[in-house]
Amino acid sequence: MNFIIQDPIATTTTRIGAAARAVSRLAAERAGQLDREGGFPAEDVVHCHEAGLLAAPLPEDLGGSHLDAPGMAPVLLDVLAQIGRGSLALGRLYEGHVNALSLILRYAAPPVRERLAADVRAGHLFGVWNTQPQEGGLALAGEGAGTRLTGVKSFASGAGSVTRPLVTARRPDGRQQMLVIDLEPGQRADLSSWCAQGMRASTSGILDFTGLPVDAGAHVGEADDYYREPHFSAGAWRFAAVQLGGIEAVFDALRAHLGATGRGGDPHQAARLGESAIAVETARLFVGHAAALANDPEAEPDRVIAYVNLTRLAVERAGLDVLERAQRSVGLAGFLQTHPLERLSRDLATYLRQPGPDRALTHAAAYVLADARPADGLWHEPALAPPPVHAS
Ligand SMILES: Cc1cc2nc3c(=O)[nH]c(=O)nc-3n(C[C@H](O)[C@H](O)[C@H](O)COP(=O)(O)OP(=O)(O)OC[C@H]3O[C@@H](n4cnc5c(N)ncnc54)[C@H](O)[C@@H]3O)c2cc1C
């Protein structure tokens, strides 16, 4: 009799991969209809829940698949890119959910973590809402049992649908406190400001928390933990992975168009397709190494931050290059709503906008300037060891 011994990590990876592909395929089919104000992908979120993807980042003892563990980074990368390829809006929402769970697992006290894990298993969608207007942002007011929230969060993906947002709120001493707030669906959200060119189904509107009570069970971590490095900056590799999926979707639409129209053999078209393939692979290589560095407990924190910052810019550049080439190659047809490229381009162009890109680049440049290692040792350990020094 032959016994087949199954590797539990390989089994989990196969199961999660299959779930992400199924979610991505159906999300791609529904994305066109959801490309409108208020078109939140509710069915896709339920699909994520039923396929085990909402709970996947939790450790096994909390009912998950350890997707947030450092050793699972390549799998998480594929899941994020896969979902982003099907629907960038769903990818944005799922990345926010994963980010929230990662912060909760890292910083929340055990009873808070266990209560919130039960909410995840029950199908609540989480998100991270940090962005706010210059005036009227979120703050904690009052003391003890009388503590309440005042103010709003803006560009809050899933506003009105995310029922467990992790938010940052200013404390009376000026420092920022992470809180997870229980919300009822459909309440307190104002989507009228979310009139964006793309990513409409991410419903990234305004949510007004004014008057909501806050108890100790809502607190996640200590003051300013949200900004603790290298995790704050390094976590950007995850949105870069979702962007990668959006770039691959545009690339696939370009290639399909060239195939269908028989224009791919033309040398100009072939050159643009080849350059696009380089851009896609550049983005994938950068995101892969960023994910590895960000999840390596031995990696130097400043090196991780610098590399992830470069990755943000490299992926943005790759996305802009593929967009430019796809629009030039397909021409006006790609700007008609009947063409797949039309929405994919708008979604990608919008989602490439992330905070402080200039700062990310100059921060990485400052690291490179100060580092004495030669170019081959900046981000990788050189394969060839330096020659031994012989005593004379
Ligand atoms: C689809 C989508 C969903 C989102 N969902 C969420 C969410 O769920 N939660 C959340 O918290 N946020 C969310 N955001 C907001 C996001 O995190 C960023 O805040 C937002 O994308 C910033 O975009 P921006 O281009 O205005 O960035 P900015 O940082 O304002 O950059 C704009 C330009 O100004 C430059 N710049 C920045 N600061 C300065 C300065 N001080 N002086 C001079 N120049 C400067 C930048 O380098 C850049 O060139 C979402 C954004 C998008 C696109």
CSV table of C-alpha atoms and ligand atoms in Angstrom, one decimal:
chain,number,residue,atom,x,y,z
A,1,MET,CA,0.0,0.0,0.0
A,2,ASN,CA,1.3,3.5,-0.9
A,3,PHE,CA,1.0,6.3,1.7
A,4,ILE,CA,1.0,9.9,0.4
A,5,ILE,CA,2.3,12.3,3.0
A,6,GLN,CA,0.8,15.7,2.4
A,7,ASP,CA,2.8,18.8,3.3
A,8,PRO,CA,0.2,21.0,5.3
A,9,ILE,CA,1.8,24.3,4.0
A,10,ALA,CA,1.6,23.1,0.4
A,11,THR,CA,-2.0,22.0,0.9
A,12,THR,CA,-3.0,25.4,2.4
A,13,THR,CA,-1.2,27.2,-0.4
A,14,THR,CA,-3.1,25.1,-3.0
A,15,ARG,CA,-6.4,25.8,-1.3
A,16,ILE,CA,-5.9,29.5,-0.9
A,17,GLY,CA,-4.5,29.8,-4.5
A,18,ALA,CA,-7.6,28.0,-5.9
A,19,ALA,CA,-9.9,30.3,-3.8
A,20,ALA,CA,-8.1,33.5,-5.0
A,21,ARG,CA,-8.4,32.4,-8.6
A,22,ALA,CA,-12.1,31.6,-8.3
A,23,VAL,CA,-12.8,34.9,-6.6
A,24,SER,CA,-10.7,36.8,-9.2
A,25,ARG,CA,-12.6,35.2,-12.1
A,26,LEU,CA,-16.0,36.0,-10.9
A,27,ALA,CA,-15.0,39.5,-9.7
A,28,ALA,CA,-13.7,40.2,-13.2
A,29,GLU,CA,-17.1,39.1,-14.7
A,30,ARG,CA,-19.0,41.4,-12.3
A,31,ALA,CA,-16.6,44.4,-12.3
A,32,GLY,CA,-18.1,46.2,-15.3
A,33,GLN,CA,-21.6,46.3,-13.7
A,34,LEU,CA,-20.2,47.7,-10.5
A,35,ASP,CA,-18.3,50.5,-12.2
A,36,ARG,CA,-20.7,53.2,-11.0
A,37,GLU,CA,-21.3,55.3,-7.9
A,38,GLY,CA,-22.1,53.1,-5.0
A,39,GLY,CA,-21.4,49.9,-6.9
A,40,PHE,CA,-19.8,48.1,-4.0
A,41,PRO,CA,-18.7,44.4,-4.8
A,42,ALA,CA,-20.9,42.9,-2.0
A,43,GLU,CA,-21.2,39.5,-3.7
A,44,ASP,CA,-17.4,39.3,-4.2
A,45,VAL,CA,-16.8,40.0,-0.5
A,46,VAL,CA,-19.3,37.2,0.5
A,47,HIS,CA,-17.4,35.0,-2.0
A,48,CYS,CA,-14.1,35.9,-0.2
A,49,HIS,CA,-15.7,35.0,3.1
A,50,GLU,CA,-17.2,31.7,1.9
A,51,ALA,CA,-13.9,30.7,0.2
A,52,GLY,CA,-12.0,31.3,3.5
A,53,LEU,CA,-10.1,34.3,2.2
A,54,LEU,CA,-11.4,36.8,4.8
A,55,ALA,CA,-10.2,34.6,7.7
A,56,ALA,CA,-7.0,33.4,5.9
A,57,PRO,CA,-4.6,35.9,7.5
A,58,LEU,CA,-5.5,34.7,11.0
A,59,PRO,CA,-3.4,32.0,12.6
A,60,GLU,CA,-4.8,28.5,12.7
A,61,ASP,CA,-5.8,28.7,16.4
A,62,LEU,CA,-8.0,31.6,15.5
A,63,GLY,CA,-9.6,29.8,12.5
A,64,GLY,CA,-7.3,31.1,9.7
A,65,SER,CA,-4.6,29.8,7.4
A,66,HIS,CA,-1.6,31.9,8.7
A,67,LEU,CA,-1.6,33.9,5.5
A,68,ASP,CA,-0.1,36.9,7.4
A,69,ALA,CA,2.9,34.8,8.6
A,70,PRO,CA,6.3,35.8,7.2
A,71,GLY,CA,6.8,32.5,5.5
A,72,MET,CA,3.6,32.9,3.6
A,73,ALA,CA,4.5,36.2,1.9
A,74,PRO,CA,4.9,34.7,-1.6
A,75,VAL,CA,1.4,33.2,-1.3
A,76,LEU,CA,-0.1,36.5,0.0
A,77,LEU,CA,1.6,38.3,-2.9
A,78,ASP,CA,0.0,35.9,-5.4
A,79,VAL,CA,-3.4,36.2,-3.7
A,80,LEU,CA,-3.3,40.0,-3.7
A,81,ALA,CA,-2.1,40.2,-7.3
A,82,GLN,CA,-4.6,37.6,-8.4
A,83,ILE,CA,-7.6,39.4,-6.9
A,84,GLY,CA,-6.3,42.8,-8.2
A,85,ARG,CA,-6.1,41.3,-11.7
A,86,GLY,CA,-9.8,40.3,-11.5
A,87,SER,CA,-10.9,43.6,-9.9
A,88,LEU,CA,-8.7,46.4,-8.6
A,89,ALA,CA,-11.6,47.7,-6.5
A,90,LEU,CA,-12.0,44.3,-4.8
A,91,GLY,CA,-8.2,44.0,-4.5
A,92,ARG,CA,-8.1,47.4,-2.7
A,93,LEU,CA,-10.8,46.3,-0.3
A,94,TYR,CA,-9.2,42.9,0.4
A,95,GLU,CA,-5.7,44.5,0.9
A,96,GLY,CA,-7.3,46.9,3.5
A,97,HIS,CA,-8.8,43.9,5.3
A,98,VAL,CA,-5.5,42.1,5.3
A,99,ASN,CA,-3.7,45.2,6.5
A,100,ALA,CA,-6.2,45.6,9.4
A,101,LEU,CA,-5.8,42.0,10.5
A,102,SER,CA,-2.0,42.3,10.3
A,103,LEU,CA,-2.1,45.4,12.6
A,104,ILE,CA,-4.5,43.6,15.0
A,105,LEU,CA,-2.4,40.5,15.2
A,106,ARG,CA,0.7,42.5,15.8
A,107,TYR,CA,-0.6,45.1,18.4
A,108,ALA,CA,-3.9,44.1,19.9
A,109,ALA,CA,-4.2,42.6,23.4
A,110,PRO,CA,-5.2,38.9,23.4
A,111,PRO,CA,-8.9,39.5,24.4
A,112,VAL,CA,-9.3,42.1,21.7
A,113,ARG,CA,-7.6,39.9,19.1
A,114,GLU,CA,-9.9,37.0,19.9
A,115,ARG,CA,-13.1,39.1,19.8
A,116,LEU,CA,-12.1,40.6,16.5
A,117,ALA,CA,-11.1,37.2,15.1
A,118,ALA,CA,-14.6,36.0,15.8
A,119,ASP,CA,-16.0,38.9,13.9
A,120,VAL,CA,-13.7,38.0,10.9
A,121,ARG,CA,-15.0,34.4,11.0
A,122,ALA,CA,-18.5,35.8,11.1
A,123,GLY,CA,-17.8,37.5,7.8
A,124,HIS,CA,-17.2,41.2,8.8
A,125,LEU,CA,-15.1,43.1,6.4
A,126,PHE,CA,-12.3,45.1,8.0
A,127,GLY,CA,-10.3,48.1,6.5
A,128,VAL,CA,-7.7,50.6,7.5
A,129,TRP,CA,-8.9,54.2,7.4
A,130,ASN,CA,-6.1,56.6,8.2
A,131,THR,CA,-6.6,59.4,5.6
A,132,GLN,CA,-8.6,62.4,6.7
A,133,PRO,CA,-9.2,66.0,5.7
A,134,GLN,CA,-6.8,68.7,7.1
A,135,GLU,CA,-9.7,70.1,9.2
A,136,GLY,CA,-12.2,67.9,11.0
A,137,GLY,CA,-10.2,64.6,11.2
A,138,LEU,CA,-10.9,61.9,13.7
A,139,ALA,CA,-10.3,62.6,17.4
A,140,LEU,CA,-11.0,61.2,20.8
A,141,ALA,CA,-12.9,63.5,23.2
A,142,GLY,CA,-13.8,63.0,26.9
A,143,GLU,CA,-12.5,60.5,29.4
A,144,GLY,CA,-13.2,57.0,30.7
A,145,ALA,CA,-16.8,55.7,30.1
A,146,GLY,CA,-17.7,59.1,28.5
A,147,THR,CA,-15.0,58.9,25.7
A,148,ARG,CA,-16.5,59.6,22.3
A,149,LEU,CA,-15.3,60.2,18.8
A,150,THR,CA,-15.5,63.4,16.8
A,151,GLY,CA,-14.7,63.9,13.1
A,152,VAL,CA,-14.4,62.0,9.9
A,153,LYS,CA,-12.2,59.8,7.8
A,154,SER,CA,-11.9,60.4,4.0
A,155,PHE,CA,-11.0,58.2,1.0
A,156,ALA,CA,-12.3,55.4,3.3
A,157,SER,CA,-12.6,52.3,1.0
A,158,GLY,CA,-15.8,50.4,1.7
A,159,ALA,CA,-17.4,53.3,3.5
A,160,GLY,CA,-21.0,52.1,4.4
A,161,SER,CA,-20.0,48.4,3.9
A,162,VAL,CA,-16.8,47.9,6.0
A,163,THR,CA,-18.3,47.1,9.4
A,164,ARG,CA,-15.0,46.8,11.3
A,165,PRO,CA,-12.7,49.7,10.2
A,166,LEU,CA,-9.4,50.1,12.0
A,167,VAL,CA,-9.0,53.9,12.3
A,168,THR,CA,-6.4,56.2,13.7
A,169,ALA,CA,-7.8,58.9,16.1
A,170,ARG,CA,-6.0,61.8,17.7
A,171,ARG,CA,-5.8,61.5,21.5
A,172,PRO,CA,-5.9,64.6,23.7
A,173,ASP,CA,-2.1,64.5,24.0
A,174,GLY,CA,-1.9,64.7,20.2
A,175,ARG,CA,-0.7,61.2,19.6
A,176,GLN,CA,-2.6,58.7,17.4
A,177,GLN,CA,-4.5,55.7,18.7
A,178,MET,CA,-5.6,52.8,16.6
A,179,LEU,CA,-9.2,51.7,17.3
A,180,VAL,CA,-11.5,49.2,15.7
A,181,ILE,CA,-15.0,50.6,15.6
A,182,ASP,CA,-18.2,48.5,15.2
A,183,LEU,CA,-20.3,50.0,12.5
A,184,GLU,CA,-23.7,49.1,11.0
A,185,PRO,CA,-23.8,48.7,7.3
A,186,GLY,CA,-25.2,51.6,5.3
A,187,GLN,CA,-24.8,54.1,8.2
A,188,ARG,CA,-22.8,57.3,8.5
A,189,ALA,CA,-21.2,57.0,5.1
A,190,ASP,CA,-21.3,59.8,2.5
A,191,LEU,CA,-20.2,58.5,-0.9
A,192,SER,CA,-21.1,61.8,-2.7
A,193,SER,CA,-17.4,62.9,-2.6
A,194,TRP,CA,-16.3,59.6,-4.3
A,195,CYS,CA,-16.7,60.8,-7.9
A,196,ALA,CA,-13.4,59.4,-9.1
A,197,GLN,CA,-12.3,58.7,-12.6
A,198,GLY,CA,-11.7,55.0,-11.7
A,199,MET,CA,-12.0,52.6,-8.7
A,200,ARG,CA,-15.6,53.6,-8.3
A,201,ALA,CA,-16.6,50.2,-6.8
A,202,SER,CA,-14.1,50.7,-4.0
A,203,THR,CA,-16.6,53.3,-2.6
A,204,SER,CA,-13.9,55.3,-1.0
A,205,GLY,CA,-16.1,57.9,0.6
A,206,ILE,CA,-16.3,59.9,3.9
A,207,LEU,CA,-17.4,58.3,7.2
A,208,ASP,CA,-18.5,60.5,10.1
A,209,PHE,CA,-17.9,59.0,13.5
A,210,THR,CA,-19.1,61.9,15.5
A,211,GLY,CA,-20.8,60.9,18.8
A,212,LEU,CA,-19.9,57.2,18.7
A,213,PRO,CA,-18.7,55.9,22.2
A,214,VAL,CA,-15.4,54.2,22.5
A,215,ASP,CA,-14.5,51.7,25.2
A,216,ALA,CA,-11.2,50.0,26.1
A,217,GLY,CA,-12.1,47.0,24.0
A,218,ALA,CA,-11.8,49.1,20.8
A,219,HIS,CA,-8.1,50.0,21.4
A,220,VAL,CA,-5.5,48.3,19.3
A,221,GLY,CA,-1.9,48.8,20.6
A,222,GLU,CA,-0.4,51.9,22.2
A,223,ALA,CA,-0.3,55.5,21.0
A,224,ASP,CA,1.5,55.9,17.7
A,225,ASP,CA,2.0,52.1,17.2
A,226,TYR,CA,0.3,52.6,13.8
A,227,TYR,CA,3.4,54.5,12.6
A,228,ARG,CA,6.0,52.1,14.1
A,229,GLU,CA,8.7,51.3,11.6
A,230,PRO,CA,9.7,49.4,9.6
A,231,HIS,CA,6.1,47.9,9.5
A,232,PHE,CA,4.4,51.2,8.6
A,233,SER,CA,6.4,51.9,5.4
A,234,ALA,CA,7.2,48.2,4.6
A,235,GLY,CA,3.5,47.3,4.5
A,236,ALA,CA,3.3,49.2,1.2
A,237,TRP,CA,4.5,46.1,-0.6
A,238,ARG,CA,1.0,44.8,-0.3
A,239,PHE,CA,-0.7,47.6,-2.2
A,240,ALA,CA,2.1,47.3,-4.8
A,241,ALA,CA,1.1,43.6,-5.2
A,242,VAL,CA,-2.5,44.7,-5.9
A,243,GLN,CA,-1.3,47.3,-8.3
A,244,LEU,CA,0.7,44.6,-10.0
A,245,GLY,CA,-2.5,42.6,-10.6
A,246,GLY,CA,-4.1,45.7,-12.2
A,247,ILE,CA,-1.0,46.2,-14.5
A,248,GLU,CA,-1.2,42.6,-15.6
A,249,ALA,CA,-4.9,43.0,-16.4
A,250,VAL,CA,-4.1,46.0,-18.7
A,251,PHE,CA,-1.3,44.0,-20.3
A,252,ASP,CA,-3.6,41.0,-20.9
A,253,ALA,CA,-6.2,43.3,-22.5
A,254,LEU,CA,-3.5,44.8,-24.8
A,255,ARG,CA,-2.2,41.4,-25.8
A,256,ALA,CA,-5.8,40.1,-26.5
A,257,HIS,CA,-6.5,43.1,-28.6
A,258,LEU,CA,-3.4,42.7,-30.7
A,259,GLY,CA,-4.2,39.0,-31.2
A,260,ALA,CA,-7.8,39.6,-32.1
A,261,THR,CA,-7.0,42.4,-34.6
A,262,GLY,CA,-4.0,40.6,-36.1
A,263,ARG,CA,-1.8,43.7,-35.5
A,264,GLY,CA,0.7,42.1,-33.1
A,265,GLY,CA,3.2,41.2,-35.8
A,266,ASP,CA,3.7,44.9,-36.8
A,267,PRO,CA,7.2,45.8,-35.5
A,268,HIS,CA,6.0,49.0,-33.7
A,269,GLN,CA,3.2,47.0,-32.0
A,270,ALA,CA,5.5,44.1,-31.2
A,271,ALA,CA,8.1,46.6,-29.7
A,272,ARG,CA,5.4,48.1,-27.4
A,273,LEU,CA,4.2,44.7,-26.3
A,274,GLY,CA,7.7,43.6,-25.6
A,275,GLU,CA,8.4,46.8,-23.6
A,276,SER,CA,5.1,46.2,-21.7
A,277,ALA,CA,6.2,42.6,-20.9
A,278,ILE,CA,9.5,44.1,-19.5
A,279,ALA,CA,7.5,46.5,-17.3
A,280,VAL,CA,5.2,43.8,-16.0
A,281,GLU,CA,8.1,41.5,-15.1
A,282,THR,CA,10.0,44.4,-13.5
A,283,ALA,CA,7.1,45.2,-11.3
A,284,ARG,CA,6.7,41.5,-10.3
A,285,LEU,CA,10.4,41.1,-9.5
A,286,PHE,CA,10.4,44.3,-7.4
A,287,VAL,CA,7.3,43.3,-5.5
A,288,GLY,CA,8.6,39.8,-4.9
A,289,HIS,CA,11.9,41.0,-3.4
A,290,ALA,CA,10.1,43.7,-1.4
A,291,ALA,CA,7.7,41.1,0.1
A,292,ALA,CA,10.7,38.9,0.9
A,293,LEU,CA,12.7,41.7,2.6
A,294,ALA,CA,9.6,43.0,4.5
A,295,ASN,CA,9.0,39.6,5.9
A,296,ASP,CA,12.6,38.8,6.8
A,297,PRO,CA,13.1,39.3,10.5
A,298,GLU,CA,16.9,39.5,10.0
A,299,ALA,CA,16.7,42.3,7.4
A,300,GLU,CA,18.0,45.8,8.3
A,301,PRO,CA,14.9,48.0,8.9
A,302,ASP,CA,16.3,51.0,6.9
A,303,ARG,CA,17.2,48.8,4.0
A,304,VAL,CA,13.6,47.3,4.0
A,305,ILE,CA,12.0,50.7,4.0
A,306,ALA,CA,14.2,52.0,1.3
A,307,TYR,CA,13.6,49.0,-1.0
A,308,VAL,CA,9.9,49.1,-0.5
A,309,ASN,CA,9.9,52.8,-1.3
A,310,LEU,CA,11.8,52.1,-4.5
A,311,THR,CA,9.3,49.3,-5.2
A,312,ARG,CA,6.4,51.7,-4.9
A,313,LEU,CA,8.0,54.0,-7.6
A,314,ALA,CA,9.1,51.1,-9.8
A,315,VAL,CA,5.5,49.6,-9.8
A,316,GLU,CA,4.0,53.1,-10.5
A,317,ARG,CA,6.5,53.6,-13.4
A,318,ALA,CA,5.7,50.1,-14.8
A,319,GLY,CA,1.9,50.8,-14.6
A,320,LEU,CA,2.3,54.2,-16.3
A,321,ASP,CA,4.5,52.6,-19.0
A,322,VAL,CA,2.0,49.8,-19.7
A,323,LEU,CA,-0.9,52.2,-19.7
A,324,GLU,CA,0.8,54.5,-22.2
A,325,ARG,CA,1.7,51.6,-24.5
A,326,ALA,CA,-1.7,50.0,-24.3
A,327,GLN,CA,-3.4,53.3,-25.1
A,328,ARG,CA,-1.1,54.0,-28.0
A,329,SER,CA,-1.3,50.4,-29.4
A,330,VAL,CA,-5.1,50.0,-29.2
A,331,GLY,CA,-5.9,53.6,-30.0
A,332,LEU,CA,-9.4,55.2,-29.7
A,333,ALA,CA,-11.1,51.8,-29.4
A,334,GLY,CA,-9.5,51.5,-26.0
A,335,PHE,CA,-11.3,54.7,-24.8
A,336,LEU,CA,-14.8,53.4,-25.7
A,337,GLN,CA,-16.8,51.9,-22.9
A,338,THR,CA,-17.3,48.8,-25.0
A,339,HIS,CA,-13.6,47.9,-24.8
A,340,PRO,CA,-12.2,46.1,-21.7
A,341,LEU,CA,-9.2,48.4,-21.7
A,342,GLU,CA,-11.4,51.4,-20.9
A,343,ARG,CA,-12.3,50.6,-17.3
A,344,LEU,CA,-9.1,48.7,-16.6
A,345,SER,CA,-7.1,51.8,-17.5
A,346,ARG,CA,-9.2,54.2,-15.4
A,347,ASP,CA,-9.0,51.8,-12.4
A,348,LEU,CA,-5.3,51.4,-12.7
A,349,ALA,CA,-4.5,55.1,-13.3
A,350,THR,CA,-6.6,56.0,-10.2
A,351,TYR,CA,-5.2,53.3,-7.9
A,352,LEU,CA,-1.6,54.2,-8.8
A,353,ARG,CA,-2.1,57.4,-6.8
A,354,GLN,CA,-0.7,56.6,-3.3
A,355,PRO,CA,0.5,59.0,-0.6
A,356,GLY,CA,3.8,60.9,-0.9
A,357,PRO,CA,5.5,59.4,-3.9
A,358,ASP,CA,8.1,62.1,-4.1
A,359,ARG,CA,9.0,61.5,-0.4
A,360,ALA,CA,9.2,57.8,-1.0
A,361,LEU,CA,11.8,58.3,-3.8
A,362,THR,CA,13.9,60.9,-2.0
A,363,HIS,CA,13.9,58.8,1.2
A,364,ALA,CA,15.2,55.8,-0.7
A,365,ALA,CA,17.8,58.0,-2.5
A,366,ALA,CA,19.0,59.3,0.9
A,367,TYR,CA,19.5,55.7,2.1
A,368,VAL,CA,21.5,54.8,-1.1
A,369,LEU,CA,23.6,57.9,-0.7
A,370,ALA,CA,24.6,57.1,2.8
A,371,ASP,CA,25.3,53.4,2.2
A,372,ALA,CA,28.9,52.5,1.5
A,373,ARG,CA,28.2,49.1,0.0
A,374,PRO,CA,28.9,48.8,-3.8
A,375,ALA,CA,25.8,48.6,-6.0
A,376,ASP,CA,25.7,44.7,-6.1
A,377,GLY,CA,25.4,44.6,-2.3
A,378,LEU,CA,22.8,47.4,-1.8
A,379,TRP,CA,19.7,45.1,-1.8
A,380,HIS,CA,21.2,41.6,-2.2
A,381,GLU,CA,24.0,39.7,-0.6
A,382,PRO,CA,26.5,39.2,-3.4
A,383,ALA,CA,26.8,35.5,-4.4
A,384,LEU,CA,30.6,35.8,-4.8
A,385,ALA,CA,32.3,36.3,-1.5
A,386,PRO,CA,35.2,38.8,-1.5
A,387,PRO,CA,38.7,37.1,-1.9
A,388,PRO,CA,40.3,36.1,1.4
A,389,VAL,CA,42.9,38.4,2.8
A,390,HIS,CA,46.3,36.5,3.2
A,391,ALA,CA,48.7,37.5,5.9
A,392,SER,CA,52.1,38.1,4.3
B,1,LIG,C1,-8.8,53.9,-4.7
B,1,LIG,C2,-8.3,54.4,-3.4
B,1,LIG,C3,-8.7,54.0,-2.2
B,1,LIG,C4,-8.2,54.5,-1.0
B,1,LIG,N1,-8.6,53.9,0.2
B,1,LIG,C5,-8.1,54.4,1.3
B,1,LIG,C6,-8.5,53.8,2.6
B,1,LIG,O1,-9.3,52.9,2.6
B,1,LIG,N2,-7.9,54.3,3.7
B,1,LIG,C7,-7.1,55.3,3.7
B,1,LIG,O2,-6.6,55.7,4.8
B,1,LIG,N3,-6.7,55.9,2.5
B,1,LIG,C8,-7.2,55.5,1.4
B,1,LIG,N4,-6.8,56.0,0.2
B,1,LIG,C9,-6.0,57.2,0.2
B,1,LIG,C10,-4.5,56.9,0.0
B,1,LIG,O3,-4.0,56.2,1.1
B,1,LIG,C11,-3.8,58.2,-0.1
B,1,LIG,O4,-4.0,59.1,0.9
B,1,LIG,C12,-4.1,58.9,-1.4
B,1,LIG,O5,-4.1,58.0,-2.5
B,1,LIG,C13,-3.1,60.0,-1.6
B,1,LIG,O6,-3.1,60.4,-2.9
B,1,LIG,P1,-2.5,61.8,-3.4
B,1,LIG,O7,-2.1,61.6,-4.8
B,1,LIG,O8,-3.5,62.9,-3.1
B,1,LIG,O9,-1.2,61.9,-2.5
B,1,LIG,P2,-0.4,63.0,-1.9
B,1,LIG,O10,0.5,62.5,-0.9
B,1,LIG,O11,-1.2,64.3,-1.6
B,1,LIG,O12,0.5,63.4,-3.2
B,1,LIG,C14,0.1,64.2,-4.3
B,1,LIG,C15,1.4,64.9,-4.8
B,1,LIG,O13,1.9,65.8,-3.9
B,1,LIG,C16,3.2,65.5,-3.4
B,1,LIG,N5,3.2,65.9,-2.0
B,1,LIG,C17,2.8,65.2,-0.9
B,1,LIG,N6,3.0,65.8,0.2
B,1,LIG,C18,3.6,67.0,-0.2
B,1,LIG,C19,4.0,68.1,0.6
B,1,LIG,N7,3.9,68.2,1.9
B,1,LIG,N8,4.6,69.2,-0.1
B,1,LIG,C20,4.7,69.1,-1.5
B,1,LIG,N9,4.2,68.1,-2.2
B,1,LIG,C21,3.7,67.0,-1.6
B,1,LIG,C22,3.3,64.0,-3.7
B,1,LIG,O14,4.6,63.6,-3.8
B,1,LIG,C23,2.5,63.9,-5.0
B,1,LIG,O15,3.3,64.3,-6.1
B,1,LIG,C24,-7.3,55.5,-1.0
B,1,LIG,C25,-6.8,56.0,-2.3
B,1,LIG,C26,-7.3,55.5,-3.5
B,1,LIG,C27,-6.8,56.0,-4.8
